[in-house]
PDB file of C-alpha atoms in Angstrom:
ATOM      1  CA  MET A   1      29.593 -13.430 -45.863  1.00 43.00           C
ATOM      2  CA  LEU A   2      26.505 -14.139 -43.832  1.00 46.00           C
ATOM      3  CA  SER A   3      23.885 -11.377 -43.424  1.00 51.00           C
ATOM      4  CA  THR A   4      24.550  -9.518 -40.230  1.00 56.00           C
ATOM      5  CA  ASN A   5      20.723  -8.212 -40.472  1.00 70.00           C
ATOM      6  CA  THR A   6      19.512 -10.783 -37.904  1.00 80.00           C
ATOM      7  CA  ASP A   7      16.011  -9.070 -37.790  1.00 87.00           C
ATOM      8  CA  LYS A   8      15.394 -10.373 -41.453  1.00 88.00           C
ATOM      9  CA  ASP A   9      16.810 -13.553 -40.389  1.00 89.00           C
ATOM     10  CA  TRP A  10      14.338 -14.226 -37.787  1.00 91.00           C
ATOM     11  CA  GLU A  11      11.580 -13.497 -40.253  1.00 95.00           C
ATOM     12  CA  TYR A  12      13.126 -16.237 -42.443  1.00 94.00           C
ATOM     13  CA  TYR A  13      12.412 -18.353 -39.512  1.00 94.00           C
ATOM     14  CA  GLY A  14       9.037 -16.606 -38.821  1.00 95.00           C
ATOM     15  CA  LYS A  15       7.770 -17.859 -42.114  1.00 95.00           C
ATOM     16  CA  THR A  16       9.383 -21.186 -42.550  1.00 95.00           C
ATOM     17  CA  ASN A  17       9.613 -22.852 -39.133  1.00 95.00           C
ATOM     18  CA  PRO A  18       7.918 -20.147 -36.455  1.00 96.00           C
ATOM     19  CA  TYR A  19       7.920 -22.829 -33.545  1.00 97.00           C
ATOM     20  CA  TYR A  20      11.189 -24.381 -34.133  1.00 95.00           C
ATOM     21  CA  GLY A  21      12.743 -20.707 -34.261  1.00 93.00           C
ATOM     22  CA  VAL A  22      11.516 -20.742 -30.528  1.00 95.00           C
ATOM     23  CA  LEU A  23      12.473 -24.105 -29.569  1.00 94.00           C
ATOM     24  CA  THR A  24      14.786 -25.780 -31.499  1.00 91.00           C
ATOM     25  CA  ALA A  25      13.759 -29.724 -31.278  1.00 93.00           C
ATOM     26  CA  ASP A  26      13.147 -31.476 -34.091  1.00 93.00           C
ATOM     27  CA  ASP A  27       9.789 -32.175 -32.827  1.00 95.00           C
ATOM     28  CA  PHE A  28       8.644 -28.377 -33.808  1.00 96.00           C
ATOM     29  CA  LEU A  29       9.844 -27.978 -37.097  1.00 94.00           C
ATOM     30  CA  SER A  30       7.011 -27.245 -39.435  1.00 95.00           C
ATOM     31  CA  ARG A  31       7.144 -30.460 -41.369  1.00 94.00           C
ATOM     32  CA  ASN A  32       7.081 -32.560 -37.972  1.00 95.00           C
ATOM     33  CA  LEU A  33       4.672 -30.344 -36.274  1.00 96.00           C
ATOM     34  CA  SER A  34       1.672 -32.425 -34.920  1.00 96.00           C
ATOM     35  CA  PRO A  35      -1.201 -31.531 -32.849  1.00 96.00           C
ATOM     36  CA  ASP A  36       0.560 -33.400 -29.877  1.00 97.00           C
ATOM     37  CA  ALA A  37       3.911 -31.718 -30.529  1.00 97.00           C
ATOM     38  CA  LYS A  38       2.546 -28.359 -30.669  1.00 97.00           C
ATOM     39  CA  ALA A  39       0.414 -29.217 -27.358  1.00 97.00           C
ATOM     40  CA  ARG A  40       3.894 -30.291 -26.022  1.00 97.00           C
ATOM     41  CA  PHE A  41       5.369 -26.843 -27.246  1.00 98.00           C
ATOM     42  CA  PHE A  42       2.598 -24.844 -25.144  1.00 98.00           C
ATOM     43  CA  GLU A  43       2.593 -26.979 -22.274  1.00 98.00           C
ATOM     44  CA  SER A  44       6.393 -26.027 -21.850  1.00 97.00           C
ATOM     45  CA  GLY A  45       5.721 -22.344 -21.576  1.00 98.00           C
ATOM     46  CA  ARG A  46       3.415 -23.188 -18.850  1.00 98.00           C
ATOM     47  CA  ARG A  47       5.593 -24.625 -17.176  1.00 98.00           C
ATOM     48  CA  TYR A  48       8.429 -22.294 -17.601  1.00 98.00           C
ATOM     49  CA  VAL A  49       5.780 -19.473 -16.401  1.00 98.00           C
ATOM     50  CA  ASP A  50       4.875 -21.215 -13.143  1.00 97.00           C
ATOM     51  CA  LEU A  51       8.329 -21.650 -12.464  1.00 97.00           C
ATOM     52  CA  ILE A  52       9.252 -18.026 -12.822  1.00 97.00           C
ATOM     53  CA  ILE A  53       6.396 -16.753 -10.867  1.00 97.00           C
ATOM     54  CA  LYS A  54       7.205 -19.133  -7.907  1.00 97.00           C
ATOM     55  CA  LEU A  55      10.464 -18.018  -8.170  1.00 96.00           C
ATOM     56  CA  VAL A  56       9.811 -14.114  -7.848  1.00 97.00           C
ATOM     57  CA  GLN A  57       7.361 -15.010  -5.226  1.00 97.00           C
ATOM     58  CA  ASP A  58       9.933 -16.935  -3.124  1.00 96.00           C
ATOM     59  CA  GLU A  59      12.693 -14.441  -3.460  1.00 95.00           C
ATOM     60  CA  PHE A  60      10.900 -11.251  -3.272  1.00 94.00           C
ATOM     61  CA  TYR A  61       7.393 -11.232  -2.121  1.00 90.00           C
ATOM     62  CA  ALA A  62       4.961 -14.162  -1.595  1.00 94.00           C
ATOM     63  CA  SER A  63       1.775 -12.030  -2.880  1.00 93.00           C
ATOM     64  CA  PHE A  64       3.343 -11.327  -6.358  1.00 95.00           C
ATOM     65  CA  LYS A  65       0.923 -11.472  -9.029  1.00 94.00           C
ATOM     66  CA  PRO A  66       1.741  -9.148 -12.087  1.00 96.00           C
ATOM     67  CA  LYS A  67      -0.756  -6.976 -13.693  1.00 97.00           C
ATOM     68  CA  ARG A  68       0.563  -5.585 -16.751  1.00 98.00           C
ATOM     69  CA  ALA A  69       3.247  -7.821 -18.237  1.00 98.00           C
ATOM     70  CA  LEU A  70       5.537  -7.129 -21.044  1.00 98.00           C
ATOM     71  CA  ASP A  71       7.418 -10.261 -22.685  1.00 98.00           C
ATOM     72  CA  PHE A  72      10.191  -9.236 -25.008  1.00 98.00           C
ATOM     73  CA  GLY A  73      10.773 -11.518 -28.020  1.00 97.00           C
ATOM     74  CA  CYS A  74       7.208 -13.229 -27.677  1.00 98.00           C
ATOM     75  CA  GLY A  75       7.438 -15.407 -30.551  1.00 97.00           C
ATOM     76  CA  VAL A  76       4.569 -17.383 -31.356  1.00 98.00           C
ATOM     77  CA  GLY A  77       3.131 -16.540 -27.975  1.00 98.00           C
ATOM     78  CA  ARG A  78       4.521 -19.589 -26.030  1.00 98.00           C
ATOM     79  CA  LEU A  79       4.617 -17.577 -22.728  1.00 98.00           C
ATOM     80  CA  VAL A  80       2.080 -14.600 -23.168  1.00 98.00           C
ATOM     81  CA  ILE A  81      -0.434 -17.194 -23.194  1.00 98.00           C
ATOM     82  CA  PRO A  82       0.198 -18.455 -19.965  1.00 98.00           C
ATOM     83  CA  LEU A  83       0.918 -14.985 -18.807  1.00 98.00           C
ATOM     84  CA  ALA A  84      -2.758 -13.929 -20.010  1.00 98.00           C
ATOM     85  CA  GLU A  85      -3.979 -16.002 -17.415  1.00 96.00           C
ATOM     86  CA  ILE A  86      -2.470 -14.551 -14.285  1.00 96.00           C
ATOM     87  CA  CYS A  87      -2.030 -11.018 -15.803  1.00 98.00           C
ATOM     88  CA  GLU A  88      -4.687  -8.330 -16.506  1.00 98.00           C
ATOM     89  CA  THR A  89      -2.950  -7.149 -19.600  1.00 98.00           C
ATOM     90  CA  VAL A  90       0.337  -8.840 -21.557  1.00 98.00           C
ATOM     91  CA  THR A  91       2.156  -6.861 -24.419  1.00 98.00           C
ATOM     92  CA  GLY A  92       4.140  -9.307 -26.621  1.00 98.00           C
ATOM     93  CA  VAL A  93       6.897  -7.414 -28.367  1.00 98.00           C
ATOM     94  CA  GLU A  94       8.162  -9.492 -31.419  1.00 97.00           C
ATOM     95  CA  ILE A  95      10.485  -8.401 -34.577  1.00 96.00           C
ATOM     96  CA  SER A  96       9.064 -10.801 -37.046  1.00 96.00           C
ATOM     97  CA  ASP A  97       5.705 -10.389 -38.903  1.00 97.00           C
ATOM     98  CA  SER A  98       4.849 -13.741 -39.562  1.00 97.00           C
ATOM     99  CA  MET A  99       5.480 -14.986 -35.721  1.00 97.00           C
ATOM    100  CA  ILE A 100       3.253 -11.839 -34.883  1.00 98.00           C
ATOM    101  CA  GLU A 101       0.308 -12.964 -37.210  1.00 97.00           C
ATOM    102  CA  GLU A 102       0.795 -16.457 -35.694  1.00 98.00           C
ATOM    103  CA  ALA A 103       0.909 -15.394 -32.085  1.00 98.00           C
ATOM    104  CA  GLY A 104      -2.378 -13.726 -32.886  1.00 97.00           C
ATOM    105  CA  LYS A 105      -3.910 -16.536 -34.032  1.00 97.00           C
ATOM    106  CA  ASN A 106      -2.721 -18.828 -30.979  1.00 98.00           C
ATOM    107  CA  CYS A 107      -4.452 -16.683 -28.807  1.00 98.00           C
ATOM    108  CA  SER A 108      -7.655 -16.157 -30.772  1.00 97.00           C
ATOM    109  CA  GLU A 109      -7.829 -19.906 -30.814  1.00 97.00           C
ATOM    110  CA  ARG A 110      -7.709 -19.873 -26.998  1.00 96.00           C
ATOM    111  CA  GLY A 111     -10.158 -17.064 -26.832  1.00 97.00           C
ATOM    112  CA  ILE A 112      -7.618 -14.905 -25.224  1.00 97.00           C
ATOM    113  CA  SER A 113      -8.305 -11.074 -25.479  1.00 96.00           C
ATOM    114  CA  ASN A 114      -6.075  -9.237 -23.219  1.00 98.00           C
ATOM    115  CA  VAL A 115      -2.904  -9.574 -25.381  1.00 98.00           C
ATOM    116  CA  LYS A 116      -1.476  -7.262 -27.235  1.00 98.00           C
ATOM    117  CA  ILE A 117       1.491  -8.123 -29.966  1.00 98.00           C
ATOM    118  CA  VAL A 118       3.503  -5.348 -31.521  1.00 97.00           C
ATOM    119  CA  LYS A 119       6.520  -5.097 -33.900  1.00 97.00           C
ATOM    120  CA  GLY A 120       9.685  -4.578 -32.066  1.00 96.00           C
ATOM    121  CA  ASP A 121      12.563  -2.175 -32.695  1.00 94.00           C
ATOM    122  CA  ASP A 122      15.611  -1.454 -30.802  1.00 94.00           C
ATOM    123  CA  PHE A 123      13.635   1.757 -29.206  1.00 95.00           C
ATOM    124  CA  LEU A 124      10.335  -0.388 -28.545  1.00 96.00           C
ATOM    125  CA  SER A 125       8.821   2.397 -30.307  1.00 96.00           C
ATOM    126  CA  LEU A 126       5.462   1.007 -30.471  1.00 96.00           C
ATOM    127  CA  VAL A 127       5.303   0.003 -26.707  1.00 97.00           C
ATOM    128  CA  SER A 128       3.789   2.376 -24.186  1.00 93.00           C
ATOM    129  CA  GLY A 129       3.121   2.585 -20.432  1.00 95.00           C
ATOM    130  CA  THR A 130       4.700   0.999 -17.809  1.00 97.00           C
ATOM    131  CA  TYR A 131       4.617  -2.748 -16.355  1.00 98.00           C
ATOM    132  CA  ASP A 132       5.345  -4.721 -13.326  1.00 96.00           C
ATOM    133  CA  LEU A 133       6.598  -7.225 -14.979  1.00 98.00           C
ATOM    134  CA  VAL A 134       9.028  -7.046 -17.814  1.00 98.00           C
ATOM    135  CA  HIS A 135      10.485 -10.733 -18.964  1.00 98.00           C
ATOM    136  CA  SER A 136      12.617 -12.461 -21.775  1.00 98.00           C
ATOM    137  CA  TYR A 137      13.655 -15.621 -21.857  1.00 98.00           C
ATOM    138  CA  ILE A 138      16.184 -17.184 -24.788  1.00 97.00           C
ATOM    139  CA  VAL A 139      15.846 -14.072 -26.907  1.00 97.00           C
ATOM    140  CA  PHE A 140      18.811 -11.589 -26.226  1.00 97.00           C
ATOM    141  CA  GLN A 141      21.406 -14.496 -27.152  1.00 96.00           C
ATOM    142  CA  HIS A 142      20.128 -13.770 -31.070  1.00 94.00           C
ATOM    143  CA  ILE A 143      20.694 -10.242 -30.540  1.00 95.00           C
ATOM    144  CA  ALA A 144      24.104  -8.624 -30.945  1.00 94.00           C
ATOM    145  CA  PRO A 145      24.906  -7.403 -27.516  1.00 96.00           C
ATOM    146  CA  HIS A 146      25.249  -3.587 -28.471  1.00 96.00           C
ATOM    147  CA  ARG A 147      21.840  -3.741 -29.600  1.00 96.00           C
ATOM    148  CA  GLY A 148      20.528  -5.687 -26.818  1.00 97.00           C
ATOM    149  CA  GLU A 149      22.211  -3.685 -23.812  1.00 97.00           C
ATOM    150  CA  MET A 150      20.441  -0.813 -25.396  1.00 96.00           C
ATOM    151  CA  ILE A 151      17.104  -2.616 -25.305  1.00 97.00           C
ATOM    152  CA  LEU A 152      17.802  -3.785 -22.135  1.00 98.00           C
ATOM    153  CA  LYS A 153      18.001   0.055 -21.002  1.00 97.00           C
ATOM    154  CA  ARG A 154      14.440   0.621 -22.788  1.00 97.00           C
ATOM    155  CA  LEU A 155      13.081  -2.320 -20.999  1.00 98.00           C
ATOM    156  CA  ILE A 156      14.057  -1.194 -17.589  1.00 97.00           C
ATOM    157  CA  GLY A 157      13.086   2.410 -18.387  1.00 96.00           C
ATOM    158  CA  MET A 158       9.473   0.724 -18.574  1.00 97.00           C
ATOM    159  CA  LEU A 159       9.606  -1.186 -15.500  1.00 97.00           C
ATOM    160  CA  GLN A 160       7.551   0.470 -12.859  1.00 95.00           C
ATOM    161  CA  ASP A 161       8.617   1.401  -9.226  1.00 93.00           C
ATOM    162  CA  ASN A 162       8.972  -1.887  -7.276  1.00 93.00           C
ATOM    163  CA  GLY A 163       8.418  -3.815 -10.391  1.00 96.00           C
ATOM    164  CA  ILE A 164      10.090  -6.822 -11.104  1.00 97.00           C
ATOM    165  CA  GLY A 165      12.185  -7.892 -14.363  1.00 98.00           C
ATOM    166  CA  VAL A 166      13.222 -11.448 -15.411  1.00 98.00           C
ATOM    167  CA  LEU A 167      15.699 -11.452 -18.325  1.00 98.00           C
ATOM    168  CA  HIS A 168      17.763 -14.377 -19.479  1.00 98.00           C
ATOM    169  CA  PHE A 169      21.366 -13.614 -21.253  1.00 98.00           C
ATOM    170  CA  THR A 170      24.200 -16.056 -22.377  1.00 98.00           C
ATOM    171  CA  TYR A 171      27.447 -15.517 -21.764  1.00 98.00           C
ATOM    172  CA  PHE A 172      29.758 -18.158 -22.532  1.00 96.00           C
ATOM    173  CA  SER A 173      30.089 -20.388 -25.430  1.00 93.00           C
ATOM    174  CA  LYS A 174      30.709 -24.489 -24.992  1.00 91.00           C
ATOM    175  CA  GLU A 175      31.838 -24.837 -28.433  1.00 89.00           C
ATOM    176  CA  SER A 176      35.434 -26.255 -28.679  1.00 90.00           C
ATOM    177  CA  SER A 177      37.920 -24.160 -30.513  1.00 90.00           C
ATOM    178  CA  ARG A 178      37.447 -26.161 -33.686  1.00 91.00           C
ATOM    179  CA  ARG A 179      34.065 -25.454 -33.734  1.00 88.00           C
ATOM    180  CA  LYS A 180      34.179 -21.744 -32.868  1.00 87.00           C
ATOM    181  CA  LEU A 181      36.784 -21.548 -36.229  1.00 90.00           C
ATOM    182  CA  LEU A 182      34.012 -23.305 -38.207  1.00 88.00           C
ATOM    183  CA  THR A 183      31.477 -20.729 -36.967  1.00 87.00           C
ATOM    184  CA  ALA A 184      33.614 -17.826 -37.697  1.00 88.00           C
ATOM    185  CA  ALA A 185      34.487 -19.266 -41.162  1.00 89.00           C
ATOM    186  CA  TYR A 186      30.410 -19.502 -41.707  1.00 88.00           C
ATOM    187  CA  LYS A 187      30.412 -15.783 -41.061  1.00 85.00           C
ATOM    188  CA  HIS A 188      33.028 -14.574 -42.865  1.00 88.00           C
ATOM    189  CA  VAL A 189      33.577 -16.771 -46.012  1.00 90.00           C
ATOM    190  CA  PRO A 190      30.993 -16.142 -48.943  1.00 86.00           C
ATOM    191  CA  TYR A 191      28.378 -19.126 -49.400  1.00 90.00           C
ATOM    192  CA  LEU A 192      30.168 -21.601 -47.037  1.00 91.00           C
ATOM    193  CA  PHE A 193      27.378 -21.762 -45.064  1.00 89.00           C
ATOM    194  CA  GLY A 194      24.939 -21.860 -47.912  1.00 91.00           C
ATOM    195  CA  LEU A 195      27.100 -24.950 -49.031  1.00 90.00           C
ATOM    196  CA  ARG A 196      26.942 -26.635 -45.647  1.00 90.00           C
ATOM    197  CA  ASN A 197      22.869 -26.343 -45.884  1.00 88.00           C
ATOM    198  CA  ILE A 198      22.833 -27.943 -48.992  1.00 92.00           C
ATOM    199  CA  LEU A 199      24.910 -30.857 -47.848  1.00 91.00           C
ATOM    200  CA  LYS A 200      22.466 -31.256 -44.941  1.00 89.00           C
ATOM    201  CA  GLY A 201      19.310 -30.921 -47.184  1.00 89.00           C
ATOM    202  CA  ARG A 202      18.313 -27.845 -46.409  1.00 88.00           C
ATOM    203  CA  PRO A 203      17.662 -24.380 -48.455  1.00 91.00           C
ATOM    204  CA  PHE A 204      20.801 -22.622 -49.735  1.00 92.00           C
ATOM    205  CA  SER A 205      19.310 -19.568 -48.000  1.00 89.00           C
ATOM    206  CA  GLU A 206      18.666 -20.668 -44.879  1.00 89.00           C
ATOM    207  CA  PRO A 207      20.226 -18.162 -42.309  1.00 91.00           C
ATOM    208  CA  MET A 208      22.694 -19.150 -39.596  1.00 89.00           C
ATOM    209  CA  MET A 209      21.005 -18.507 -36.292  1.00 88.00           C
ATOM    210  CA  HIS A 210      23.362 -16.370 -34.118  1.00 87.00           C
ATOM    211  CA  MET A 211      24.298 -16.876 -30.994  1.00 91.00           C
ATOM    212  CA  ASN A 212      25.894 -14.035 -28.883  1.00 95.00           C
ATOM    213  CA  GLU A 213      27.773 -14.220 -25.629  1.00 96.00           C
ATOM    214  CA  TYR A 214      27.266 -11.020 -23.130  1.00 98.00           C
ATOM    215  CA  ASP A 215      29.711  -9.381 -20.892  1.00 98.00           C
ATOM    216  CA  LEU A 216      27.860  -9.784 -17.411  1.00 98.00           C
ATOM    217  CA  ASN A 217      29.981  -6.837 -16.208  1.00 98.00           C
ATOM    218  CA  HIS A 218      28.154  -4.603 -18.358  1.00 97.00           C
ATOM    219  CA  ILE A 219      24.514  -5.949 -17.638  1.00 98.00           C
ATOM    220  CA  PHE A 220      25.145  -5.788 -13.999  1.00 97.00           C
ATOM    221  CA  ARG A 221      26.252  -2.214 -14.269  1.00 97.00           C
ATOM    222  CA  VAL A 222      23.226  -1.253 -16.312  1.00 97.00           C
ATOM    223  CA  LEU A 223      20.972  -2.792 -13.444  1.00 96.00           C
ATOM    224  CA  GLN A 224      22.929  -0.836 -11.101  1.00 94.00           C
ATOM    225  CA  GLU A 225      22.791   2.487 -12.417  1.00 94.00           C
ATOM    226  CA  ALA A 226      18.814   2.092 -13.239  1.00 94.00           C
ATOM    227  CA  GLY A 227      18.296   1.500  -9.484  1.00 93.00           C
ATOM    228  CA  CYS A 228      17.407  -2.338  -9.805  1.00 93.00           C
ATOM    229  CA  HIS A 229      19.100  -3.140  -6.425  1.00 84.00           C
ATOM    230  CA  ARG A 230      17.738  -6.173  -5.292  1.00 90.00           C
ATOM    231  CA  CYS A 231      18.806  -9.017  -7.883  1.00 94.00           C
ATOM    232  CA  CYS A 232      18.858 -12.966  -7.704  1.00 95.00           C
ATOM    233  CA  THR A 233      20.496 -15.431 -10.513  1.00 96.00           C
ATOM    234  CA  ARG A 234      19.563 -18.654 -11.801  1.00 97.00           C
ATOM    235  CA  PHE A 235      22.006 -20.378 -14.294  1.00 97.00           C
ATOM    236  CA  THR A 236      20.986 -22.293 -17.537  1.00 97.00           C
ATOM    237  CA  ASP A 237      22.755 -24.373 -19.932  1.00 95.00           C
ATOM    238  CA  HIS A 238      21.185 -24.569 -23.381  1.00 87.00           C
ATOM    239  CA  ASN A 239      24.881 -25.601 -25.034  1.00 86.00           C
ATOM    240  CA  MET A 240      25.552 -22.094 -23.856  1.00 95.00           C
ATOM    241  CA  TYR A 241      26.163 -20.851 -20.037  1.00 98.00           C
ATOM    242  CA  GLY A 242      23.634 -18.720 -19.563  1.00 98.00           C
ATOM    243  CA  ILE A 243      21.884 -16.707 -16.724  1.00 98.00           C
ATOM    244  CA  ILE A 244      18.356 -15.611 -15.504  1.00 98.00           C
ATOM    245  CA  LEU A 245      18.080 -12.169 -13.673  1.00 98.00           C
ATOM    246  CA  LEU A 246      15.703 -11.767 -11.373  1.00 98.00           C
ATOM    247  CA  PHE A 247      15.495  -8.220 -10.143  1.00 97.00           C
ATOM    248  CA  GLN A 248      13.329  -5.585  -8.578  1.00 95.00           C
ATOM    249  CA  LYS A 249      13.543  -1.947  -9.612  1.00 94.00           C
ATOM    250  CA  LYS A 250      13.916  -0.515  -6.176  1.00 82.00           C
ATOM    251  CA  ARG A 251      16.682   1.813  -4.998  1.00 72.00           C
ATOM    252  CA  LEU A 252      18.548   0.865  -1.809  1.00 70.00           C
ATOM    253  CA  GLU A 253      20.861   2.878   0.123  1.00 61.00           C
ATOM    254  CA  THR A 254      24.468   2.609  -0.677  1.00 58.00           C
ATOM    255  CA  LEU A 255      26.353   0.422   1.496  1.00 55.00           C
TER     256      LEU A 255
END
């Protein structure tokens, strides 16, 4: 059977393919990572941050400019680097020690000194203070929902009053029924995924990248109970249907 320790699996990607672990395109595999590909990797992060900031300004208030931002699942720093250019301080949270090291190197190479990268856990025990922007993108999909919902509550607890959250969740797999059966077999039949790896010319021990579907009823309940009543959405489609939730931690009178 496949390992259910996705944190350990993620360290495997951190050691072997840290950029591909963030964006699963062949150009970002370690063996293919040219200077041009790496530049495109970080430019994609800059475009994304520009888009998110504009969305927040359009939907909530035009003068929004975060001072303290938290990026959960920061990987090698694709998003903390552009965030650092507009924020006073940025905290990146990452489970993989190898990715933490690579993110630190990427920040140092750019002379960025206002970023702190900390080791993550389900309680965010190494994260302190409050933030006016709490963010996560293409991360929760790799975390089992029962853990992810607990982390969500912790993140909202770190969001200051009137602060903005931008969080991404996947909620529906577009795989065919046949593909879903095969994925289930990979998870439960010993060595089957390893044999698949060998057939594809990959290491036998390479873990499967887990993808999870969240119940949006649960997510919206967490937001409402935490007083995050101003909320808008943007859909995503990365072979799974997903949603970016943009919300403000601001209590409103009950209708």
